[in-house]
mmCIF file of C-alpha atoms (C1' of nucleotides) in Angstrom:
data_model
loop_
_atom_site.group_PDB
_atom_site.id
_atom_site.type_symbol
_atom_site.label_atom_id
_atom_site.label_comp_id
_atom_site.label_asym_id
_atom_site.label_seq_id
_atom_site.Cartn_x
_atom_site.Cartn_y
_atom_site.Cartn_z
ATOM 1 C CA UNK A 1 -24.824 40.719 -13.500
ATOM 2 C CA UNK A 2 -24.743 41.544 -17.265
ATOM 3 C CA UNK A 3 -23.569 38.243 -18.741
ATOM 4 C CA UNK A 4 -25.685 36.096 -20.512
ATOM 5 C CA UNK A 5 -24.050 33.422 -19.700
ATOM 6 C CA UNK A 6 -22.718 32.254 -15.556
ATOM 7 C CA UNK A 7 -19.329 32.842 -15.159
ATOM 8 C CA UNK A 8 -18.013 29.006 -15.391
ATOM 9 C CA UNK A 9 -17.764 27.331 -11.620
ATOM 10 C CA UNK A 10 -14.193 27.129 -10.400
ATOM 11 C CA UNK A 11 -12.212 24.231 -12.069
ATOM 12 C CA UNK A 12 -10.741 21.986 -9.605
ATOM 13 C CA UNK A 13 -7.067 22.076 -10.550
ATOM 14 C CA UNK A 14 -5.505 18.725 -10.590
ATOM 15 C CA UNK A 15 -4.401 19.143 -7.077
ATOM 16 C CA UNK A 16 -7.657 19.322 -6.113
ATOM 17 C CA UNK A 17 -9.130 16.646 -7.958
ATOM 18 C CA UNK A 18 -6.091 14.683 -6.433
ATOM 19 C CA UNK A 19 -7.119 15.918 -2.946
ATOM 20 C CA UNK A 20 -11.043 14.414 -3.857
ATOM 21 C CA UNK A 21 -9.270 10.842 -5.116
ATOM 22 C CA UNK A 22 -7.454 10.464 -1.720
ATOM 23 C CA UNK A 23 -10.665 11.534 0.303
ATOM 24 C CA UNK A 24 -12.551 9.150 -1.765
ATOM 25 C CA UNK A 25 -9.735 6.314 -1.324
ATOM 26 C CA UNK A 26 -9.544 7.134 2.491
ATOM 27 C CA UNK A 27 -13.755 6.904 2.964
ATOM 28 C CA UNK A 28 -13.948 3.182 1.153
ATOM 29 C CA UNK A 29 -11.265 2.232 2.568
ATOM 30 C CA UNK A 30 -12.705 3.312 6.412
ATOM 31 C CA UNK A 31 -15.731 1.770 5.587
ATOM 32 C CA UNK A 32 -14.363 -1.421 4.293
ATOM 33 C CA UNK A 33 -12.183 -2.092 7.051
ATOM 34 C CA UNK A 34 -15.142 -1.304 9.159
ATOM 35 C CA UNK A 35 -17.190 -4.236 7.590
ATOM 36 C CA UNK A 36 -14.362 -6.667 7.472
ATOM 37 C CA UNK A 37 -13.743 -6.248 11.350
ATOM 38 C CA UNK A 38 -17.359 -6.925 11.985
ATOM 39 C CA UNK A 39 -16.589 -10.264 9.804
ATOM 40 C CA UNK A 40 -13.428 -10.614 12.173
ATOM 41 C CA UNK A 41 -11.269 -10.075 9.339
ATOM 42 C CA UNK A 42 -8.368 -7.531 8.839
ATOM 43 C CA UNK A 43 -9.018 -4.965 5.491
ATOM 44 C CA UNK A 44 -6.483 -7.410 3.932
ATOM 45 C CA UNK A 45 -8.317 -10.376 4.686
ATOM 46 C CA UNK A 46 -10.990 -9.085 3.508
ATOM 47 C CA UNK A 47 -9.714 -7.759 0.293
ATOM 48 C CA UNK A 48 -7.888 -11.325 -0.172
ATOM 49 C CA UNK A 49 -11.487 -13.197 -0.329
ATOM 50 C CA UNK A 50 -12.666 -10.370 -2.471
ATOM 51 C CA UNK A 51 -9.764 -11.283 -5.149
ATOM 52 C CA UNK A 52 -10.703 -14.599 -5.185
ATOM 53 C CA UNK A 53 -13.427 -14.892 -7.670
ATOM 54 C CA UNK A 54 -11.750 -17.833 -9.021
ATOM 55 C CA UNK A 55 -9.052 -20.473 -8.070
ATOM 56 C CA UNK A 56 -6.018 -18.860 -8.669
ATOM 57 C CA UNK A 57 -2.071 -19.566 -7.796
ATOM 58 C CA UNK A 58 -0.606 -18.343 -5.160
ATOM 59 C CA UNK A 59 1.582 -16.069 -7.111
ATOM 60 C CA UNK A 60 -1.337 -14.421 -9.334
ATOM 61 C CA UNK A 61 -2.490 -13.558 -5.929
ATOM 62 C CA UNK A 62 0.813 -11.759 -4.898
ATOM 63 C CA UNK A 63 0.539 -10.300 -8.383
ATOM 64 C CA UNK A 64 -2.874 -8.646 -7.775
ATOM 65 C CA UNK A 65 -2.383 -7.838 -4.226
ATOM 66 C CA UNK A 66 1.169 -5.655 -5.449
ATOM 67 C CA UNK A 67 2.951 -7.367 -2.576
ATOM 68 C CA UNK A 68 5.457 -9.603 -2.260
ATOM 69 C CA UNK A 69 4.718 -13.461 -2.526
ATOM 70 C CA UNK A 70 5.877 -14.340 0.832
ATOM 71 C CA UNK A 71 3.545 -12.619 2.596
ATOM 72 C CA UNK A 72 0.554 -14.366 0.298
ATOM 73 C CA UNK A 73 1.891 -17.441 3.009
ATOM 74 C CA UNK A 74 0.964 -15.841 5.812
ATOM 75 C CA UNK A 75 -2.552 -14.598 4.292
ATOM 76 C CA UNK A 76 -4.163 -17.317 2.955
ATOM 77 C CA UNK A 77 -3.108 -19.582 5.959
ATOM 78 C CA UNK A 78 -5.071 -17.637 8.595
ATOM 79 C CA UNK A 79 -7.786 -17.497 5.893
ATOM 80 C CA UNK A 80 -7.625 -21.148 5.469
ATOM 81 C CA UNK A 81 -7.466 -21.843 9.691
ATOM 82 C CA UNK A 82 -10.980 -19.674 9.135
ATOM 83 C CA UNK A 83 -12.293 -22.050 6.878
ATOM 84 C CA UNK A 84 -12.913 -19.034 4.588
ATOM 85 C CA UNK A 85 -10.125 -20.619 1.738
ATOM 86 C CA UNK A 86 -8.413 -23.278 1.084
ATOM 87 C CA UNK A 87 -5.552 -24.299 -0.841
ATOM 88 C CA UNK A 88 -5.431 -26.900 -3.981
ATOM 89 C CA UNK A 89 -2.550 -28.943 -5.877
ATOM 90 C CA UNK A 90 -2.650 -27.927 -9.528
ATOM 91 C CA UNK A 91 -2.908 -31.012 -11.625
ATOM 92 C CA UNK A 92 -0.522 -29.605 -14.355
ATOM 93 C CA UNK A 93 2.633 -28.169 -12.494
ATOM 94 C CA UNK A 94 3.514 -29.516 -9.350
ATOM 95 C CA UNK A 95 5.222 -26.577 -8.219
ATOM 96 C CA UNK A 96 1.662 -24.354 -8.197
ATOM 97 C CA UNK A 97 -1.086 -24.220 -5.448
ATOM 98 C CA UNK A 98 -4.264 -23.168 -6.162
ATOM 99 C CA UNK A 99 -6.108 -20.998 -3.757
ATOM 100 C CA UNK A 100 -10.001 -20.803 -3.923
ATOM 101 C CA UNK A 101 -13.058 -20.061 -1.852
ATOM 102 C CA UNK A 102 -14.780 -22.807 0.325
ATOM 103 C CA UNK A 103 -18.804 -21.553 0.243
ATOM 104 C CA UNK A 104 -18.454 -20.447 3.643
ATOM 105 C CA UNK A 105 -15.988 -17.814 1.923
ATOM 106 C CA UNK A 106 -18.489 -17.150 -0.501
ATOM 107 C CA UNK A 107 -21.226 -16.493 1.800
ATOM 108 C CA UNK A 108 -18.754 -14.158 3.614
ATOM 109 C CA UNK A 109 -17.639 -12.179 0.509
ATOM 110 C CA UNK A 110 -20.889 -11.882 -0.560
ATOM 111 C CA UNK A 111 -22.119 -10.084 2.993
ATOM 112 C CA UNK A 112 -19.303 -7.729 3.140
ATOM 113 C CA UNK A 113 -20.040 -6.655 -0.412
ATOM 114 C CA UNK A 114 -23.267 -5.703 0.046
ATOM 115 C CA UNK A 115 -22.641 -4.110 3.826
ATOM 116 C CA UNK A 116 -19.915 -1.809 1.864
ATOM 117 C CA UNK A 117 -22.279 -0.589 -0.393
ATOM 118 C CA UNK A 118 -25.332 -0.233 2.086
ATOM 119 C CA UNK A 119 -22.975 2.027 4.599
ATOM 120 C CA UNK A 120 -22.165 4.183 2.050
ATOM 121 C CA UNK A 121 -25.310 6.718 1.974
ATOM 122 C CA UNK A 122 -23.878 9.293 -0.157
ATOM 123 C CA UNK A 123 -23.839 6.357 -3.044
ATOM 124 C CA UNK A 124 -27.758 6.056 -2.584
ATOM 125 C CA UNK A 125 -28.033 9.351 -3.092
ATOM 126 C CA UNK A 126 -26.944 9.022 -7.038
ATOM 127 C CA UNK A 127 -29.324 8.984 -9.689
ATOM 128 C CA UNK A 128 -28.534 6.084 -12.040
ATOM 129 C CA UNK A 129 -27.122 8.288 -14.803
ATOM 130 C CA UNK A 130 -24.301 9.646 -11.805
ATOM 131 C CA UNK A 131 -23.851 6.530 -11.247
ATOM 132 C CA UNK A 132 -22.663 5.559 -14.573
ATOM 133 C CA UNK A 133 -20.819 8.523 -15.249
ATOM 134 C CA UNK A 134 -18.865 8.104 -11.785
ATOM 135 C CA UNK A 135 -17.993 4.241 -13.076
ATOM 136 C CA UNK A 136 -16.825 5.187 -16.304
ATOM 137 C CA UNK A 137 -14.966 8.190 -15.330
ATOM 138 C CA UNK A 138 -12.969 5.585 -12.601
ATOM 139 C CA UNK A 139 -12.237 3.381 -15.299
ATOM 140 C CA UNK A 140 -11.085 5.815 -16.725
ATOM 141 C CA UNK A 141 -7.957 7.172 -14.734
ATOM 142 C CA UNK A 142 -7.518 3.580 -13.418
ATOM 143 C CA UNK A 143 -8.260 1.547 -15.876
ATOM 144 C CA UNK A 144 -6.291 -1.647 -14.998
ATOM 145 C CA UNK A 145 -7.030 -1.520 -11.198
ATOM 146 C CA UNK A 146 -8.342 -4.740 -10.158
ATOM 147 C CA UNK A 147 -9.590 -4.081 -6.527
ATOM 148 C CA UNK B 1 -30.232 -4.107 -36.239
ATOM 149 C CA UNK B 2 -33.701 -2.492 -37.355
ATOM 150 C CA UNK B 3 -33.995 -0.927 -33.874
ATOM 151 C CA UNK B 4 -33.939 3.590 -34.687
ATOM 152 C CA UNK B 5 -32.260 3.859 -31.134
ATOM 153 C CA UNK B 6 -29.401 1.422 -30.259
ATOM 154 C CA UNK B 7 -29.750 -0.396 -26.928
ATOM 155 C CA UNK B 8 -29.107 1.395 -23.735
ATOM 156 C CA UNK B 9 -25.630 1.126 -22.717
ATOM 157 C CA UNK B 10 -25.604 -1.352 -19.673
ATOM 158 C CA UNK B 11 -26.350 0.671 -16.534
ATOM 159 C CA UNK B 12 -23.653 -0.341 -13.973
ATOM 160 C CA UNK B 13 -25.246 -2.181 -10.831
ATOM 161 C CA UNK B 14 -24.195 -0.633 -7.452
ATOM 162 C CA UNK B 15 -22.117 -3.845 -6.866
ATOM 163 C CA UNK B 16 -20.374 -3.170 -9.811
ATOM 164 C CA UNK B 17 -19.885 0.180 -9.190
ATOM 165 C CA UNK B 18 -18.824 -0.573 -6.096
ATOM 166 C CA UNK B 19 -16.116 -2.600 -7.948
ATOM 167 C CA UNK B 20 -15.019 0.006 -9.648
ATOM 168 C CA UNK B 21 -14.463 2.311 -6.074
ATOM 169 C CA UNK B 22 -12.377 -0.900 -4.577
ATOM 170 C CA UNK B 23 -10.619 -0.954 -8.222
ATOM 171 C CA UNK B 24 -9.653 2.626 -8.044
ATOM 172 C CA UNK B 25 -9.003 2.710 -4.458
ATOM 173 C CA UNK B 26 -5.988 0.001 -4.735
ATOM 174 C CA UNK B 27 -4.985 1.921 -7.821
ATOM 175 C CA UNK B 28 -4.615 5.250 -6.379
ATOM 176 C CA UNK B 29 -3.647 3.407 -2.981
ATOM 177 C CA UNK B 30 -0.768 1.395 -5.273
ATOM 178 C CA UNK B 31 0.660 4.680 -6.826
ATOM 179 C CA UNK B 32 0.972 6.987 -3.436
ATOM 180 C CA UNK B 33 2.923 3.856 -1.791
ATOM 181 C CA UNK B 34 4.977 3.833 -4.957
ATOM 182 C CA UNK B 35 5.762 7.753 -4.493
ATOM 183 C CA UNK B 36 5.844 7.508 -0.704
ATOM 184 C CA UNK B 37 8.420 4.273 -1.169
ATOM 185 C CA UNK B 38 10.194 6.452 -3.509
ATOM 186 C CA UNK B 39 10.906 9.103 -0.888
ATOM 187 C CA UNK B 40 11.822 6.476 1.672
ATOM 188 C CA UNK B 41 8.498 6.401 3.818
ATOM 189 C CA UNK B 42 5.714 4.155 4.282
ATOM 190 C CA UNK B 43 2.372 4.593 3.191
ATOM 191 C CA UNK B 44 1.031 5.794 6.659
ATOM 192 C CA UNK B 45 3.639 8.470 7.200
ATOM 193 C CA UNK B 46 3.261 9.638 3.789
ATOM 194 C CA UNK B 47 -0.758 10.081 4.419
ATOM 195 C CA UNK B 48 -0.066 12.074 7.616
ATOM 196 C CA UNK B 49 2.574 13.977 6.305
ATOM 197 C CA UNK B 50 -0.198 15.426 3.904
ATOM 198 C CA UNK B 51 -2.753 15.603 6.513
ATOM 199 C CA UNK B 52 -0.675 18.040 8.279
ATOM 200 C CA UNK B 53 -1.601 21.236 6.251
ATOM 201 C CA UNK B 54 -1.985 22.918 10.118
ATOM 202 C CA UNK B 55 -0.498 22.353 13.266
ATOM 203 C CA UNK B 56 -2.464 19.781 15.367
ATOM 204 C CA UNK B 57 -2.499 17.785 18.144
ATOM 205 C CA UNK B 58 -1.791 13.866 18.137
ATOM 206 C CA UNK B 59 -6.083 13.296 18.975
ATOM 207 C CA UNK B 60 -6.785 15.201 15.653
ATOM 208 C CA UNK B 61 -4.343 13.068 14.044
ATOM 209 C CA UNK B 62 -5.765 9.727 14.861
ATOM 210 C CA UNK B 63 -9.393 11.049 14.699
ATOM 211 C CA UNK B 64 -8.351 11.810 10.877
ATOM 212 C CA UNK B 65 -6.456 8.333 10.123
ATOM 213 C CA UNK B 66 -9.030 7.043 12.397
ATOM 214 C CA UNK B 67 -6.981 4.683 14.333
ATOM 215 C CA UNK B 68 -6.485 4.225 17.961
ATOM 216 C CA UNK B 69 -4.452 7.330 19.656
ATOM 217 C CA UNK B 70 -1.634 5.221 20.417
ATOM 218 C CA UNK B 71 -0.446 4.723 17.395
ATOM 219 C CA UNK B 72 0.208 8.068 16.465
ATOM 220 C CA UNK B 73 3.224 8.498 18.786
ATOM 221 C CA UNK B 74 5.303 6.073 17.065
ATOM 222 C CA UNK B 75 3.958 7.713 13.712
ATOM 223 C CA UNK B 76 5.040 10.883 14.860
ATOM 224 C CA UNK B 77 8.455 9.814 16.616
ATOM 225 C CA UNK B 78 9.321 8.223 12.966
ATOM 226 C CA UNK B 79 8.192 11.327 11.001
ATOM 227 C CA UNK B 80 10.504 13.352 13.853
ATOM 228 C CA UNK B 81 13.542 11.368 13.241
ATOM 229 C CA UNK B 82 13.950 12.168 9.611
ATOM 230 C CA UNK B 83 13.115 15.777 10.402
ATOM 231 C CA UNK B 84 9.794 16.239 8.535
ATOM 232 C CA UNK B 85 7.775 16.665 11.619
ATOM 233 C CA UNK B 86 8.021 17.756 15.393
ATOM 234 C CA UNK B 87 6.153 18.365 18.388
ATOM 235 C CA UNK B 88 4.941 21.859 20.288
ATOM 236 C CA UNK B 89 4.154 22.317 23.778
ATOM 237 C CA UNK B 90 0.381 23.909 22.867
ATOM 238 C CA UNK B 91 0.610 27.051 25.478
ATOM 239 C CA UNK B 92 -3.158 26.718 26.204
ATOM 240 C CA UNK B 93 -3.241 23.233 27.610
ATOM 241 C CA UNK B 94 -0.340 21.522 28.969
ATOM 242 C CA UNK B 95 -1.874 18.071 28.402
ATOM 243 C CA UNK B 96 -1.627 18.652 24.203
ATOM 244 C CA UNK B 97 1.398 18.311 21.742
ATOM 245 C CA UNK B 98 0.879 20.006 18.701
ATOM 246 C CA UNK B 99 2.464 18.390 15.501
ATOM 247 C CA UNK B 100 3.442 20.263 12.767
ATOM 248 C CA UNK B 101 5.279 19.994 9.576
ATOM 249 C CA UNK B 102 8.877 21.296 9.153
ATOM 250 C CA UNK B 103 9.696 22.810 6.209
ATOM 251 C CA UNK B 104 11.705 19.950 4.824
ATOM 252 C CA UNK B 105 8.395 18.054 5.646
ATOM 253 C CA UNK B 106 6.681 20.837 3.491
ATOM 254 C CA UNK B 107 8.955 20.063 0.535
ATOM 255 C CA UNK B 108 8.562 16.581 1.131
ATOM 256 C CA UNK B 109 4.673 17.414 0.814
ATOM 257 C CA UNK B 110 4.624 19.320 -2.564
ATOM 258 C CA UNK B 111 6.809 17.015 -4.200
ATOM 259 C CA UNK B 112 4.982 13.712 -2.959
ATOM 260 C CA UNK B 113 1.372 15.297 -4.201
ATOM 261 C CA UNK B 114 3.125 16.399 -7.801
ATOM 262 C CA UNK B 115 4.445 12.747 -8.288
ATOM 263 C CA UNK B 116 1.039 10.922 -7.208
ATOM 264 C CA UNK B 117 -0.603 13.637 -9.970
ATOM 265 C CA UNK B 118 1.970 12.778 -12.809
ATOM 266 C CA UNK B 119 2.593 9.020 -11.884
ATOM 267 C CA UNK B 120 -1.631 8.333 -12.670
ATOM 268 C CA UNK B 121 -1.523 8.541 -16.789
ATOM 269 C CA UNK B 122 -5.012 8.404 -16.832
ATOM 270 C CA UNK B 123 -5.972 11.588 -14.960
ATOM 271 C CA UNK B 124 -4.245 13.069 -17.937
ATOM 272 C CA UNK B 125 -6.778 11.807 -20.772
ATOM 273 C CA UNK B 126 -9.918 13.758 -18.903
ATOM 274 C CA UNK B 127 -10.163 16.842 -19.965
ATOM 275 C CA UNK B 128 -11.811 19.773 -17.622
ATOM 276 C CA UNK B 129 -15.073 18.824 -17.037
ATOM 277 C CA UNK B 130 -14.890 15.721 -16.965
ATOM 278 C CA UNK B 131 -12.148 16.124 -14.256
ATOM 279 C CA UNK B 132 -14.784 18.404 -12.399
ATOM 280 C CA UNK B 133 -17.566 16.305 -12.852
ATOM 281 C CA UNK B 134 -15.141 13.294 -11.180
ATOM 282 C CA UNK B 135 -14.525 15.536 -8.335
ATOM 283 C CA UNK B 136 -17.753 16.294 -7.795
ATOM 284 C CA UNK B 137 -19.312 12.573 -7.388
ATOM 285 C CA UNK B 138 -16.576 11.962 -5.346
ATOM 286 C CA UNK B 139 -17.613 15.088 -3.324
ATOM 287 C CA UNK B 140 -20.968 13.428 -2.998
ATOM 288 C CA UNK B 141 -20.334 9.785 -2.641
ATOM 289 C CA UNK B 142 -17.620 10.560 0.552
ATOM 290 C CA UNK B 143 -18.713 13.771 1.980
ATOM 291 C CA UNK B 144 -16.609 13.680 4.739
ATOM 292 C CA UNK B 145 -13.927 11.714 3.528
ATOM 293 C CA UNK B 146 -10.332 13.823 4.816
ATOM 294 C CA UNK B 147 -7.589 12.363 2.405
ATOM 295 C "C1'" DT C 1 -13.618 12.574 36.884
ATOM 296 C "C1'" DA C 2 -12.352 13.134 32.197
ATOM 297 C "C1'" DT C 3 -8.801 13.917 28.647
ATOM 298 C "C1'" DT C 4 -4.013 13.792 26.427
ATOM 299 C "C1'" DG C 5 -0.257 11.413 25.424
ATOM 300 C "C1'" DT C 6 2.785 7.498 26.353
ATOM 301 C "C1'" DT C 7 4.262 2.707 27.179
ATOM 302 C "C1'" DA C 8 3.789 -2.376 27.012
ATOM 303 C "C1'" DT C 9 1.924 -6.195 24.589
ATOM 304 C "C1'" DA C 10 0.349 -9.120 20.931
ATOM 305 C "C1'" DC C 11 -1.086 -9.696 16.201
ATOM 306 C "C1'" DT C 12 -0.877 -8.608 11.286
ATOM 307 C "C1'" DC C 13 1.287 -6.780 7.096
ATOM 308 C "C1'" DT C 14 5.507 -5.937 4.646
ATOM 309 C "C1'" DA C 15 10.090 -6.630 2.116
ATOM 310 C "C1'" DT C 16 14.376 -9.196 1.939
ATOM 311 C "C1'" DA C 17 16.958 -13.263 1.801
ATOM 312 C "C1'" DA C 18 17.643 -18.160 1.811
ATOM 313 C "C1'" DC C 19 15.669 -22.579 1.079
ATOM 314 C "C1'" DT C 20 12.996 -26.829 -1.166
ATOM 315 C "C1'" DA C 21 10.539 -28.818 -4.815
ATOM 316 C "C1'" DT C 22 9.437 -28.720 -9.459
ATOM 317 C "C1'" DA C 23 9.806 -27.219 -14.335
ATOM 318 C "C1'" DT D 1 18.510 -22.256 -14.800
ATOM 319 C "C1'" DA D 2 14.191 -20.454 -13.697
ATOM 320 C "C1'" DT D 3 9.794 -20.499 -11.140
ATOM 321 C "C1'" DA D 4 6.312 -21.542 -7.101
ATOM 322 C "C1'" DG D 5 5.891 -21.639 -2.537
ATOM 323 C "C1'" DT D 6 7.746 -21.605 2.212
ATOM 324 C "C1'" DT D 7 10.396 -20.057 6.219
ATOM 325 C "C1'" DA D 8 13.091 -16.779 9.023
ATOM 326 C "C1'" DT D 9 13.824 -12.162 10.141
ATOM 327 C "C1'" DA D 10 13.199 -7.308 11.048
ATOM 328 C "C1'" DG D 11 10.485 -3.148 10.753
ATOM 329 C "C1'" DA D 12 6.012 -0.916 10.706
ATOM 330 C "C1'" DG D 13 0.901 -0.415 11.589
ATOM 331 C "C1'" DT D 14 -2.967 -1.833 14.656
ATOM 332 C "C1'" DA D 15 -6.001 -2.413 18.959
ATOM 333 C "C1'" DT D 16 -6.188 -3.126 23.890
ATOM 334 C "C1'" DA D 17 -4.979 -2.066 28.468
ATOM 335 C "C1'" DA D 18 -2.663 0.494 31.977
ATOM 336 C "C1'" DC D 19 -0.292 4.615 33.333
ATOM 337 C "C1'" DA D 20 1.220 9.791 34.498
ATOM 338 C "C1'" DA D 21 0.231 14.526 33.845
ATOM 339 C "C1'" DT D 22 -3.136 17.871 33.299
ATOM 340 C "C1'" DA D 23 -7.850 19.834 32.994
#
DNA sequence: TATTGTTATACTCTATAACTATA
DNA sequence: TATAGTTATAGAGTATAACAATA
């Protein structure tokens, strides 16, 4: 124990730091689904009415959702026999339907956002400067994700 | 602009950090299907494939994906007909089936983890501390969390 | 009795292909 | 011709319930 200076903590390799991003991806992604099906909705469901901060087409929603459009169909129709979302004519092209929230949506999206966040302890546990740090470092390696 | 200190940059909310977990959760989510596509597998088997790092039996394998036991065989039976998995009588109790990886399965493994690392551009632009300091909050935020 | 793994069932998500209506 | 949305289809993941073998 000569040094001046602590021998620098091991550096997680990129593997490792991989290994932390699919732990971290696999906890939210436990706890959302956990939330959603206390809503009564499946993760995609719930990830759908998340999305939908404004009226958007059908395709857009594909788009964002990296899945094919025909399965947008099936989505937003068991959203919409919820009540949770409903579907609009676009006044401008004929071909395009507009998907938005109705305010019982809202009300729902609203609830499961905060329940995430509240069943997450470890995020309580961050200091306000982590906090920020963690955010900007996750824009960071994914900085076009849209959730 | 007579202020000595500029303003504070804004401190993200936990909602919006939050946002920012669901963002890169979909993004890391988006690339492993991509890689796991690539490779001809679905997300799922491509998540237990890299759970496997030791033999196990099917219970530990839906306690980690946390999904109901019965879904696992199916997983399994899939992963055993392209020969990246199979099944062991455990000697100790008759009642458990080990899984474990074959080594095309182990191949299958190292490759799948190399792609995810290489395919995510932004992992690239952190340099080491900032990639341990990531890891770390991670760490924190999902203690627990198994990959 | 309790646990492990499987099977049967029904629902949802998913991609592909073909179709209608509109641009 | 190209695009938006739908439908049909098949394969995969999911929970529930019931079952056989084993502890």
């Amino acid at each position: 124990m000569t040094r001046t200076t602590p021998p620098p903590a091991p550096v997680p390799s990129t593997v490792l730091l991989m290994d932390r991003l699919a732990g971290a991806t696999a906890g939210y992604y436990r706890r959302f689904a956990a939330v959603a099906a206390a809503h009564g909705l499946t993760p995609m469901q719930g990830k759908m009415l998340g999305l939908l901060r404004h009226p958007m087409p059908m395709r857009a929603l594909a788009d964002l959702l990296g899945c094919d459009a025909s399965n947008v169909t099936g989505i937003v129709d068991r959203l919409e026999a919820r009540g949770l979302a409903r579907r609009e004519a676009d006044p401008a092209d004929r071909r395009i339907k507009n998907v938005l929230l109705t305010e019982e949506g809202e009300a729902a999206v609203r609830c499961i956002r905060a329940e995430v966040a509240t069943g997450l302890p470890g995020l309580e546990q961050l200091d306000e400067s982590e906090r920020r740090a963690l955010g900007d470092l996750l824009a960071r390696v994914f900085p076009t994700a849209t959730g």
